[in-house]
Amino acid sequence: MKMSYLFKYILIIFLYPSSLLFAEDDSWVVEDIRISGLQRVSAGSIFSEIPITIGDEINANDLVEVAKSIFATGQFDDIQLGRDQSALLINLKERPTIDEILIEGNKAIKTENLLDGLKKSGVYEGTLFKRSVFENLSSELERQYISQGRYGADVKVSSEDLERNRVKLSIDIDEGSTAKLKALNIVGNKKFNDEELLKVLKLKPRTWLSFFSKRTPYSRENLKGDLENLESFYKNRGYLKFNVDSSIVSISKDKKNIFITINISEDEVYYVNKVSYAGDIPDGVSEESINFLTQYIVPESFFSQEALTYAEEGITELLSNQGYSSAEVSATTKDSDKKNNVDVTVFIDSGQRTYVRKINFSGNERTHDVVLRREMRQMEGSWASDILLERSKLRLDRLGFFKDVEYEMVPVPGERDKVDAEFSVEEEFSGSIAGSLGYGAYGFSLGLNYSEKNAFGTGNSVSVGINSSDYQTNLSFNFFDPYFTVDGIGLGYGAYYTSSDYGNFNASSYSTDSIGASTQLVLPINEIEQLSLSLGLDQTEIKANIYSSRQLLDYLAVEGDSQEAITIGATWARNSLNRGLFPTAGTLNMISSSVAIPPSDVTYGKLVHKFRYYTPAPLDFIFSARSEIGALFSYGDTKNSPPYQNFYAGGLNSVRGFKQNTLGPRSYYSSGLYQNNSSGGAYLLEGGFDMIFSLPFLEDSRSVRSSMFLDYGNVFSDGCKIYEIRCSEFDLSELRYSIGVGFTWITALGPMSFAISSALNNDAFDETETFQFEIGNQF
């Protein structure tokens, strides 16, 4: 293309008006150079490019060189050279600039990603418009879609001339549909069967189970990743010379199906002959720790690339945590004298140890520096440790005050062994004043709440709430200082008033009015464990009515209807969940206890253990297990524990498929008639198993959780009375079970949850619900 343009310009020279023609051996002295046609480009830049100047003697060959030099700038569409007496005439037509690029019709590939791809091809706003590049734009964009498996994509590009020598590019995209992987075949495998190898790959043909899992779509990048996974699979099992000979991708005529064939060569298994080290192990790093990290690379064991990578990364991390942030570790192999054996050499270059001079913060316009600094695990003056810096970043993230937290290590000028840790944060408003509207098992609820997790930038939390539902009215105030002491001991306190109508709770008909206050100390044990100690004061008035149960009236006859209690409590929690909302991995273990102690009017105790577990499962599922075990007991002069402390089971957040709080012992009228309302129980056992899956029709499922579940649970009495006919002491055979599908969606109104379920072993007295719905809570 360039040669054709150059040829055009040379022809212009020789086909110019006859008065300007001259033979090749004619020469003349340039006394003036006149340039015309410039708009953006300065004349000075042209003078600096052409190889002649005023006073030079030139001929036709020199004019060719002038045309070449101007053409090489790439800024002109047309170049005309001529002569007027002793003056050289240069007439230029500038290339237009791209003023705007408008892209429409794209959804699968974001606009910014398409623009980045165009920029790499030299097409972006403000640059010169080149006709040769423009003609290839459609093909370039279609290649991006083909790499994503969209072989039917069609891209149309048009240009529109604007004033002042500018151009607008319009790109209209029909993305088409993604071709489905119909078949994937592996050829050449003898040591492992197809089923074993296909498990290694993320790309898999669709089956009926694909509806419950989000399949990895075909793309060149995903295929490349699978080929690397296949290579790692073999090399981790000793096949050092394994090779992918070819990967052939075929497309059906309608461009809707893809067929992949992978040809491999397995070769033989290789073993480790000997392991040696090169370089120096720095002070502070023991040989035992190095040997521990290379424990899987031992003589006579089969070679494993994974073991080598583990050793490299482990030693590098070990050194970086000791201040050797520029350490380089590499493990190499070479064939040994023994057949199918390799010698491994681990090269260690620790570099220079670096220390943190200062830790600086930026972006925290509202939050005080001390709030950030107390979360630091990396200390000033100590050596720079990657693990401590990452832990510091994680603790800042967990505060919930910031949208983003980043850090970088900046070398200190003139001091090669010192760096500054620069933490930058992006604050978000951590408080709210909001009204709430919800609907659940107890009908509609209304609320007005103020909360601030970072009050006045101090890191303290404050909340005030007024909430009302058919079942309960609650007023509360709470304050918590997470760093009441410099050692990280937290102090909290609060007060509340609660009025509850248990008749609207699907329970025995009575009401309570409670007022109380509490204080709490939180003692951190380590990064994921803490111990909380609490002290509370509570006064509760119990009001019976004509529908109250005989169990309640018996209790009031012994303990009275006004009760004051002093409670002490302790809670141990270990939380390794990877997310606060919709976790996908980790566990939560929490054991809590509270005891009402003398001189309380009633003395009782309560123990609860909660457990949550999440782990990835095959086919992109996430397996989840949960359980809750509780026990309520009385002691001293108190014969029966307070009924308002009883456990209840059933409902969307308990055993789905059963109506809220209806499981367990039933109330009994004083007249001797049976009443099908729950009276609660002293013992609780409930839990469930979920197989969590992503909905395939959702591009972004981070705010939605769906699962297939099996729930179980019930509540039990600590001593059935002679008149109770629906009562069971702790008995595993009395557990109720249900299966179904559940969904939770985080909306602007709060979490919206519903479940479609079926009770498996309900009896005639159990109250079941196939469909359950709630706004403002999540399971």
PDB file of C-alpha atoms in Angstrom, residues 417-662:
ATOM      1  CA  ASP A 417      17.749  -0.896  52.088  1.00  0.00           C
ATOM      2  CA  LYS A 418      14.738   1.231  53.061  1.00  0.00           C
ATOM      3  CA  VAL A 419      11.234   1.634  51.658  1.00  0.00           C
ATOM      4  CA  ASP A 420       8.087   3.541  52.600  1.00  0.00           C
ATOM      5  CA  ALA A 421       4.746   1.721  52.667  1.00  0.00           C
ATOM      6  CA  GLU A 422       2.184   3.965  50.956  1.00  0.00           C
ATOM      7  CA  PHE A 423      -1.421   2.924  51.671  1.00  0.00           C
ATOM      8  CA  SER A 424      -4.125   4.618  49.611  1.00  0.00           C
ATOM      9  CA  VAL A 425      -7.806   4.229  50.490  1.00  0.00           C
ATOM     10  CA  GLU A 426     -11.028   5.293  48.834  1.00  0.00           C
ATOM     11  CA  GLU A 427     -13.612   6.122  51.461  1.00  0.00           C
ATOM     12  CA  GLU A 428     -17.290   5.351  51.269  1.00  0.00           C
ATOM     13  CA  PHE A 429     -20.038   6.618  53.506  1.00  0.00           C
ATOM     14  CA  SER A 430     -20.370   4.066  56.279  1.00  0.00           C
ATOM     15  CA  GLY A 431     -23.508   5.419  57.924  1.00  0.00           C
ATOM     16  CA  SER A 432     -27.159   5.433  57.037  1.00  0.00           C
ATOM     17  CA  ILE A 433     -30.446   6.961  58.063  1.00  0.00           C
ATOM     18  CA  ALA A 434     -33.089   4.792  56.525  1.00  0.00           C
ATOM     19  CA  GLY A 435     -36.639   3.646  56.768  1.00  0.00           C
ATOM     20  CA  SER A 436     -37.353  -0.001  56.118  1.00  0.00           C
ATOM     21  CA  LEU A 437     -40.318  -1.958  54.862  1.00  0.00           C
ATOM     22  CA  GLY A 438     -40.367  -5.710  55.021  1.00  0.00           C
ATOM     23  CA  TYR A 439     -42.625  -8.700  54.803  1.00  0.00           C
ATOM     24  CA  GLY A 440     -42.075 -12.097  56.369  1.00  0.00           C
ATOM     25  CA  ALA A 441     -43.591 -14.810  58.448  1.00  0.00           C
ATOM     26  CA  TYR A 442     -44.897 -12.238  60.953  1.00  0.00           C
ATOM     27  CA  GLY A 443     -46.522  -9.966  58.385  1.00  0.00           C
ATOM     28  CA  PHE A 444     -45.356  -6.473  57.439  1.00  0.00           C
ATOM     29  CA  SER A 445     -42.648  -4.643  59.356  1.00  0.00           C
ATOM     30  CA  LEU A 446     -41.745  -0.954  59.474  1.00  0.00           C
ATOM     31  CA  GLY A 447     -38.571   0.553  60.801  1.00  0.00           C
ATOM     32  CA  LEU A 448     -36.529   3.725  61.160  1.00  0.00           C
ATOM     33  CA  ASN A 449     -32.838   3.181  61.783  1.00  0.00           C
ATOM     34  CA  TYR A 450     -29.712   5.268  62.084  1.00  0.00           C
ATOM     35  CA  SER A 451     -26.366   3.534  62.011  1.00  0.00           C
ATOM     36  CA  GLU A 452     -22.783   4.721  61.642  1.00  0.00           C
ATOM     37  CA  LYS A 453     -19.897   2.259  61.607  1.00  0.00           C
ATOM     38  CA  ASN A 454     -17.286   5.028  61.530  1.00  0.00           C
ATOM     39  CA  ALA A 455     -18.757   7.731  63.741  1.00  0.00           C
ATOM     40  CA  PHE A 456     -16.941  11.047  63.168  1.00  0.00           C
ATOM     41  CA  GLY A 457     -14.035   9.146  61.610  1.00  0.00           C
ATOM     42  CA  THR A 458     -13.120   7.451  64.917  1.00  0.00           C
ATOM     43  CA  GLY A 459     -13.834   3.855  63.864  1.00  0.00           C
ATOM     44  CA  ASN A 460     -16.523   3.528  66.558  1.00  0.00           C
ATOM     45  CA  SER A 461     -19.999   2.306  65.652  1.00  0.00           C
ATOM     46  CA  VAL A 462     -23.327   3.770  66.780  1.00  0.00           C
ATOM     47  CA  SER A 463     -26.847   2.585  65.982  1.00  0.00           C
ATOM     48  CA  VAL A 464     -30.336   3.701  66.979  1.00  0.00           C
ATOM     49  CA  GLY A 465     -33.413   1.846  65.802  1.00  0.00           C
ATOM     50  CA  ILE A 466     -37.195   1.879  66.027  1.00  0.00           C
ATOM     51  CA  ASN A 467     -38.826  -1.163  64.426  1.00  0.00           C
ATOM     52  CA  SER A 468     -42.350  -2.504  64.507  1.00  0.00           C
ATOM     53  CA  SER A 469     -44.073  -5.612  63.143  1.00  0.00           C
ATOM     54  CA  ASP A 470     -47.219  -7.565  63.923  1.00  0.00           C
ATOM     55  CA  TYR A 471     -45.175  -9.616  66.352  1.00  0.00           C
ATOM     56  CA  GLN A 472     -42.840  -7.105  67.991  1.00  0.00           C
ATOM     57  CA  THR A 473     -42.027  -3.445  68.624  1.00  0.00           C
ATOM     58  CA  ASN A 474     -38.402  -2.688  69.400  1.00  0.00           C
ATOM     59  CA  LEU A 475     -36.430   0.439  70.378  1.00  0.00           C
ATOM     60  CA  SER A 476     -32.676   0.077  70.700  1.00  0.00           C
ATOM     61  CA  PHE A 477     -29.414   1.971  71.095  1.00  0.00           C
ATOM     62  CA  ASN A 478     -25.939   0.453  70.727  1.00  0.00           C
ATOM     63  CA  PHE A 479     -22.378   1.770  70.797  1.00  0.00           C
ATOM     64  CA  PHE A 480     -19.135  -0.138  70.189  1.00  0.00           C
ATOM     65  CA  ASP A 481     -15.496   0.974  70.369  1.00  0.00           C
ATOM     66  CA  PRO A 482     -13.323  -1.771  68.779  1.00  0.00           C
ATOM     67  CA  TYR A 483     -10.136  -0.308  70.286  1.00  0.00           C
ATOM     68  CA  PHE A 484     -11.132   0.626  73.802  1.00  0.00           C
ATOM     69  CA  THR A 485      -7.548  -0.293  74.749  1.00  0.00           C
ATOM     70  CA  VAL A 486      -4.386  -0.157  72.655  1.00  0.00           C
ATOM     71  CA  ASP A 487      -4.296  -3.961  72.799  1.00  0.00           C
ATOM     72  CA  GLY A 488      -7.403  -4.142  70.614  1.00  0.00           C
ATOM     73  CA  ILE A 489      -9.958  -4.926  73.335  1.00  0.00           C
ATOM     74  CA  GLY A 490     -13.371  -3.673  72.246  1.00  0.00           C
ATOM     75  CA  LEU A 491     -16.034  -2.187  74.511  1.00  0.00           C
ATOM     76  CA  GLY A 492     -19.717  -1.935  73.683  1.00  0.00           C
ATOM     77  CA  TYR A 493     -22.905  -1.044  75.493  1.00  0.00           C
ATOM     78  CA  GLY A 494     -26.551  -0.620  74.669  1.00  0.00           C
ATOM     79  CA  ALA A 495     -30.114  -0.352  75.895  1.00  0.00           C
ATOM     80  CA  TYR A 496     -33.441  -1.576  74.562  1.00  0.00           C
ATOM     81  CA  TYR A 497     -37.194  -1.724  75.013  1.00  0.00           C
ATOM     82  CA  THR A 498     -39.132  -4.591  73.423  1.00  0.00           C
ATOM     83  CA  SER A 499     -42.837  -5.341  73.360  1.00  0.00           C
ATOM     84  CA  SER A 500     -43.688  -8.785  71.948  1.00  0.00           C
ATOM     85  CA  ASP A 501     -46.975 -10.510  71.178  1.00  0.00           C
ATOM     86  CA  TYR A 502     -46.234 -14.225  70.985  1.00  0.00           C
ATOM     87  CA  GLY A 503     -49.726 -14.907  69.694  1.00  0.00           C
ATOM     88  CA  ASN A 504     -48.562 -13.366  66.391  1.00  0.00           C
ATOM     89  CA  PHE A 505     -45.401 -15.468  66.620  1.00  0.00           C
ATOM     90  CA  ASN A 506     -47.281 -18.708  65.868  1.00  0.00           C
ATOM     91  CA  ALA A 507     -46.705 -19.532  69.510  1.00  0.00           C
ATOM     92  CA  SER A 508     -48.599 -19.706  72.775  1.00  0.00           C
ATOM     93  CA  SER A 509     -50.756 -16.613  73.239  1.00  0.00           C
ATOM     94  CA  TYR A 510     -49.215 -14.129  75.683  1.00  0.00           C
ATOM     95  CA  SER A 511     -47.257 -10.864  75.517  1.00  0.00           C
ATOM     96  CA  THR A 512     -44.150  -9.426  77.148  1.00  0.00           C
ATOM     97  CA  ASP A 513     -42.709  -5.980  77.789  1.00  0.00           C
ATOM     98  CA  SER A 514     -38.942  -5.969  78.331  1.00  0.00           C
ATOM     99  CA  ILE A 515     -36.515  -3.202  79.136  1.00  0.00           C
ATOM    100  CA  GLY A 516     -32.838  -3.683  79.644  1.00  0.00           C
ATOM    101  CA  ALA A 517     -29.225  -2.655  79.123  1.00  0.00           C
ATOM    102  CA  SER A 518     -25.995  -4.515  78.435  1.00  0.00           C
ATOM    103  CA  THR A 519     -22.269  -4.050  78.109  1.00  0.00           C
ATOM    104  CA  GLN A 520     -19.757  -6.143  76.208  1.00  0.00           C
ATOM    105  CA  LEU A 521     -15.991  -6.683  76.035  1.00  0.00           C
ATOM    106  CA  VAL A 522     -14.491  -8.218  72.872  1.00  0.00           C
ATOM    107  CA  LEU A 523     -11.087  -9.837  73.284  1.00  0.00           C
ATOM    108  CA  PRO A 524      -9.230 -10.712  70.055  1.00  0.00           C
ATOM    109  CA  ILE A 525      -7.427 -14.056  70.137  1.00  0.00           C
ATOM    110  CA  ASN A 526      -5.931 -13.964  66.647  1.00  0.00           C
ATOM    111  CA  GLU A 527      -6.857 -12.728  63.176  1.00  0.00           C
ATOM    112  CA  ILE A 528      -9.969 -14.924  62.887  1.00  0.00           C
ATOM    113  CA  GLU A 529     -10.867 -15.712  66.518  1.00  0.00           C
ATOM    114  CA  GLN A 530     -12.307 -13.599  69.288  1.00  0.00           C
ATOM    115  CA  LEU A 531     -13.873 -13.972  72.723  1.00  0.00           C
ATOM    116  CA  SER A 532     -16.729 -11.743  73.873  1.00  0.00           C
ATOM    117  CA  LEU A 533     -17.818 -11.234  77.492  1.00  0.00           C
ATOM    118  CA  SER A 534     -21.118  -9.560  78.340  1.00  0.00           C
ATOM    119  CA  LEU A 535     -23.160  -8.338  81.279  1.00  0.00           C
ATOM    120  CA  GLY A 536     -26.860  -7.536  80.978  1.00  0.00           C
ATOM    121  CA  LEU A 537     -29.785  -6.295  83.064  1.00  0.00           C
ATOM    122  CA  ASP A 538     -33.345  -7.142  82.023  1.00  0.00           C
ATOM    123  CA  GLN A 539     -36.825  -6.594  83.431  1.00  0.00           C
ATOM    124  CA  THR A 540     -39.691  -8.459  81.769  1.00  0.00           C
ATOM    125  CA  GLU A 541     -43.430  -8.211  82.390  1.00  0.00           C
ATOM    126  CA  ILE A 542     -45.507 -11.183  81.213  1.00  0.00           C
ATOM    127  CA  LYS A 543     -49.159 -10.650  80.340  1.00  0.00           C
ATOM    128  CA  ALA A 544     -51.486 -13.638  79.998  1.00  0.00           C
ATOM    129  CA  ASN A 545     -54.880 -13.597  78.295  1.00  0.00           C
ATOM    130  CA  ILE A 546     -57.874 -15.890  77.880  1.00  0.00           C
ATOM    131  CA  TYR A 547     -56.050 -17.785  75.113  1.00  0.00           C
ATOM    132  CA  SER A 548     -52.876 -18.406  77.113  1.00  0.00           C
ATOM    133  CA  SER A 549     -51.740 -21.972  77.510  1.00  0.00           C
ATOM    134  CA  ARG A 550     -51.824 -24.058  80.667  1.00  0.00           C
ATOM    135  CA  GLN A 551     -48.020 -24.329  80.472  1.00  0.00           C
ATOM    136  CA  LEU A 552     -47.708 -20.527  80.696  1.00  0.00           C
ATOM    137  CA  LEU A 553     -50.224 -20.212  83.525  1.00  0.00           C
ATOM    138  CA  ASP A 554     -48.390 -22.923  85.491  1.00  0.00           C
ATOM    139  CA  TYR A 555     -45.154 -21.002  85.048  1.00  0.00           C
ATOM    140  CA  LEU A 556     -46.688 -17.685  86.177  1.00  0.00           C
ATOM    141  CA  ALA A 557     -48.200 -19.356  89.229  1.00  0.00           C
ATOM    142  CA  VAL A 558     -44.733 -20.396  90.394  1.00  0.00           C
ATOM    143  CA  GLU A 559     -42.390 -17.648  89.120  1.00  0.00           C
ATOM    144  CA  GLY A 560     -44.700 -14.622  88.918  1.00  0.00           C
ATOM    145  CA  ASP A 561     -45.407 -12.252  86.037  1.00  0.00           C
ATOM    146  CA  SER A 562     -42.636  -9.695  86.698  1.00  0.00           C
ATOM    147  CA  GLN A 563     -39.039 -10.861  86.503  1.00  0.00           C
ATOM    148  CA  GLU A 564     -35.718  -9.119  86.806  1.00  0.00           C
ATOM    149  CA  ALA A 565     -32.544 -10.851  85.686  1.00  0.00           C
ATOM    150  CA  ILE A 566     -28.814 -10.173  85.739  1.00  0.00           C
ATOM    151  CA  THR A 567     -27.129 -12.141  82.944  1.00  0.00           C
ATOM    152  CA  ILE A 568     -23.475 -12.782  82.198  1.00  0.00           C
ATOM    153  CA  GLY A 569     -22.422 -14.236  78.896  1.00  0.00           C
ATOM    154  CA  ALA A 570     -19.458 -15.397  76.863  1.00  0.00           C
ATOM    155  CA  THR A 571     -19.140 -16.016  73.116  1.00  0.00           C
ATOM    156  CA  TRP A 572     -16.257 -17.603  71.240  1.00  0.00           C
ATOM    157  CA  ALA A 573     -16.222 -17.174  67.464  1.00  0.00           C
ATOM    158  CA  ARG A 574     -13.872 -18.377  64.755  1.00  0.00           C
ATOM    159  CA  ASN A 575     -14.666 -16.972  61.324  1.00  0.00           C
ATOM    160  CA  SER A 576     -12.643 -17.959  58.243  1.00  0.00           C
ATOM    161  CA  LEU A 577     -15.383 -17.305  55.677  1.00  0.00           C
ATOM    162  CA  ASN A 578     -14.013 -15.605  52.590  1.00  0.00           C
ATOM    163  CA  ARG A 579     -16.933 -13.177  52.330  1.00  0.00           C
ATOM    164  CA  GLY A 580     -19.364 -11.472  54.618  1.00  0.00           C
ATOM    165  CA  LEU A 581     -22.185 -11.875  52.072  1.00  0.00           C
ATOM    166  CA  PHE A 582     -22.705 -15.085  50.096  1.00  0.00           C
ATOM    167  CA  PRO A 583     -19.461 -16.834  51.107  1.00  0.00           C
ATOM    168  CA  THR A 584     -18.077 -19.597  48.899  1.00  0.00           C
ATOM    169  CA  ALA A 585     -15.387 -21.065  51.146  1.00  0.00           C
ATOM    170  CA  GLY A 586     -14.431 -21.250  54.811  1.00  0.00           C
ATOM    171  CA  THR A 587     -16.105 -21.983  58.124  1.00  0.00           C
ATOM    172  CA  LEU A 588     -17.853 -20.159  60.939  1.00  0.00           C
ATOM    173  CA  ASN A 589     -17.865 -21.654  64.436  1.00  0.00           C
ATOM    174  CA  MET A 590     -19.585 -19.815  67.258  1.00  0.00           C
ATOM    175  CA  ILE A 591     -20.342 -20.970  70.793  1.00  0.00           C
ATOM    176  CA  SER A 592     -22.317 -18.609  73.014  1.00  0.00           C
ATOM    177  CA  SER A 593     -23.552 -18.931  76.566  1.00  0.00           C
ATOM    178  CA  SER A 594     -25.498 -16.738  78.930  1.00  0.00           C
ATOM    179  CA  VAL A 595     -26.512 -17.310  82.562  1.00  0.00           C
ATOM    180  CA  ALA A 596     -28.967 -15.387  84.733  1.00  0.00           C
ATOM    181  CA  ILE A 597     -27.294 -15.267  88.127  1.00  0.00           C
ATOM    182  CA  PRO A 598     -28.528 -14.489  91.661  1.00  0.00           C
ATOM    183  CA  PRO A 599     -30.061 -12.227  92.896  1.00  0.00           C
ATOM    184  CA  SER A 600     -32.152 -12.536  89.701  1.00  0.00           C
ATOM    185  CA  ASP A 601     -35.831 -13.389  90.166  1.00  0.00           C
ATOM    186  CA  VAL A 602     -35.284 -16.357  87.809  1.00  0.00           C
ATOM    187  CA  THR A 603     -32.023 -18.228  87.346  1.00  0.00           C
ATOM    188  CA  TYR A 604     -31.447 -19.974  84.070  1.00  0.00           C
ATOM    189  CA  GLY A 605     -28.805 -20.555  81.432  1.00  0.00           C
ATOM    190  CA  LYS A 606     -28.636 -20.836  77.648  1.00  0.00           C
ATOM    191  CA  LEU A 607     -26.033 -22.506  75.392  1.00  0.00           C
ATOM    192  CA  VAL A 608     -25.946 -22.225  71.596  1.00  0.00           C
ATOM    193  CA  HIS A 609     -23.514 -23.583  69.012  1.00  0.00           C
ATOM    194  CA  LYS A 610     -23.715 -22.353  65.402  1.00  0.00           C
ATOM    195  CA  PHE A 611     -21.735 -23.792  62.512  1.00  0.00           C
ATOM    196  CA  ARG A 612     -21.404 -22.840  58.845  1.00  0.00           C
ATOM    197  CA  TYR A 613     -19.267 -24.545  56.203  1.00  0.00           C
ATOM    198  CA  TYR A 614     -18.703 -23.738  52.502  1.00  0.00           C
ATOM    199  CA  THR A 615     -16.489 -25.455  49.943  1.00  0.00           C
ATOM    200  CA  PRO A 616     -16.354 -25.613  46.130  1.00  0.00           C
ATOM    201  CA  ALA A 617     -17.804 -28.797  44.624  1.00  0.00           C
ATOM    202  CA  PRO A 618     -17.678 -30.419  41.159  1.00  0.00           C
ATOM    203  CA  LEU A 619     -19.638 -28.937  38.240  1.00  0.00           C
ATOM    204  CA  ASP A 620     -19.188 -25.403  39.655  1.00  0.00           C
ATOM    205  CA  PHE A 621     -21.452 -26.144  42.627  1.00  0.00           C
ATOM    206  CA  ILE A 622     -20.725 -24.893  46.138  1.00  0.00           C
ATOM    207  CA  PHE A 623     -21.497 -27.278  48.980  1.00  0.00           C
ATOM    208  CA  SER A 624     -22.774 -25.716  52.189  1.00  0.00           C
ATOM    209  CA  ALA A 625     -23.592 -27.248  55.571  1.00  0.00           C
ATOM    210  CA  ARG A 626     -25.066 -25.520  58.606  1.00  0.00           C
ATOM    211  CA  SER A 627     -26.211 -26.531  62.033  1.00  0.00           C
ATOM    212  CA  GLU A 628     -27.465 -24.960  65.238  1.00  0.00           C
ATOM    213  CA  ILE A 629     -27.698 -26.686  68.607  1.00  0.00           C
ATOM    214  CA  GLY A 630     -29.224 -24.997  71.636  1.00  0.00           C
ATOM    215  CA  ALA A 631     -30.046 -25.855  75.236  1.00  0.00           C
ATOM    216  CA  LEU A 632     -32.022 -23.923  77.862  1.00  0.00           C
ATOM    217  CA  PHE A 633     -31.999 -24.904  81.519  1.00  0.00           C
ATOM    218  CA  SER A 634     -33.008 -23.593  84.914  1.00  0.00           C
ATOM    219  CA  TYR A 635     -31.186 -23.988  88.201  1.00  0.00           C
ATOM    220  CA  GLY A 636     -31.408 -22.992  91.859  1.00  0.00           C
ATOM    221  CA  ASP A 637     -34.895 -22.087  93.088  1.00  0.00           C
ATOM    222  CA  THR A 638     -36.218 -21.648  89.537  1.00  0.00           C
ATOM    223  CA  LYS A 639     -38.171 -24.765  88.549  1.00  0.00           C
ATOM    224  CA  ASN A 640     -38.849 -23.881  84.903  1.00  0.00           C
ATOM    225  CA  SER A 641     -36.914 -21.664  82.529  1.00  0.00           C
ATOM    226  CA  PRO A 642     -38.749 -18.560  81.217  1.00  0.00           C
ATOM    227  CA  PRO A 643     -41.001 -19.352  78.222  1.00  0.00           C
ATOM    228  CA  TYR A 644     -39.850 -16.200  76.381  1.00  0.00           C
ATOM    229  CA  GLN A 645     -36.353 -17.755  76.237  1.00  0.00           C
ATOM    230  CA  ASN A 646     -37.588 -20.941  74.524  1.00  0.00           C
ATOM    231  CA  PHE A 647     -36.259 -22.124  71.185  1.00  0.00           C
ATOM    232  CA  TYR A 648     -38.503 -22.309  68.113  1.00  0.00           C
ATOM    233  CA  ALA A 649     -38.042 -24.040  64.741  1.00  0.00           C
ATOM    234  CA  GLY A 650     -39.625 -23.995  61.309  1.00  0.00           C
ATOM    235  CA  GLY A 651     -39.644 -21.312  58.640  1.00  0.00           C
ATOM    236  CA  LEU A 652     -37.539 -19.755  55.928  1.00  0.00           C
ATOM    237  CA  ASN A 653     -34.492 -19.303  58.154  1.00  0.00           C
ATOM    238  CA  SER A 654     -34.877 -22.623  59.927  1.00  0.00           C
ATOM    239  CA  VAL A 655     -36.531 -25.736  58.478  1.00  0.00           C
ATOM    240  CA  ARG A 656     -38.034 -24.621  55.172  1.00  0.00           C
ATOM    241  CA  GLY A 657     -41.305 -26.233  54.178  1.00  0.00           C
ATOM    242  CA  PHE A 658     -42.737 -25.927  57.698  1.00  0.00           C
ATOM    243  CA  LYS A 659     -44.610 -22.846  58.868  1.00  0.00           C
ATOM    244  CA  GLN A 660     -42.657 -20.350  60.947  1.00  0.00           C
ATOM    245  CA  ASN A 661     -42.069 -21.483  64.559  1.00  0.00           C
ATOM    246  CA  THR A 662     -44.599 -24.336  64.447  1.00  0.00           C
TER     247      THR A 662
END
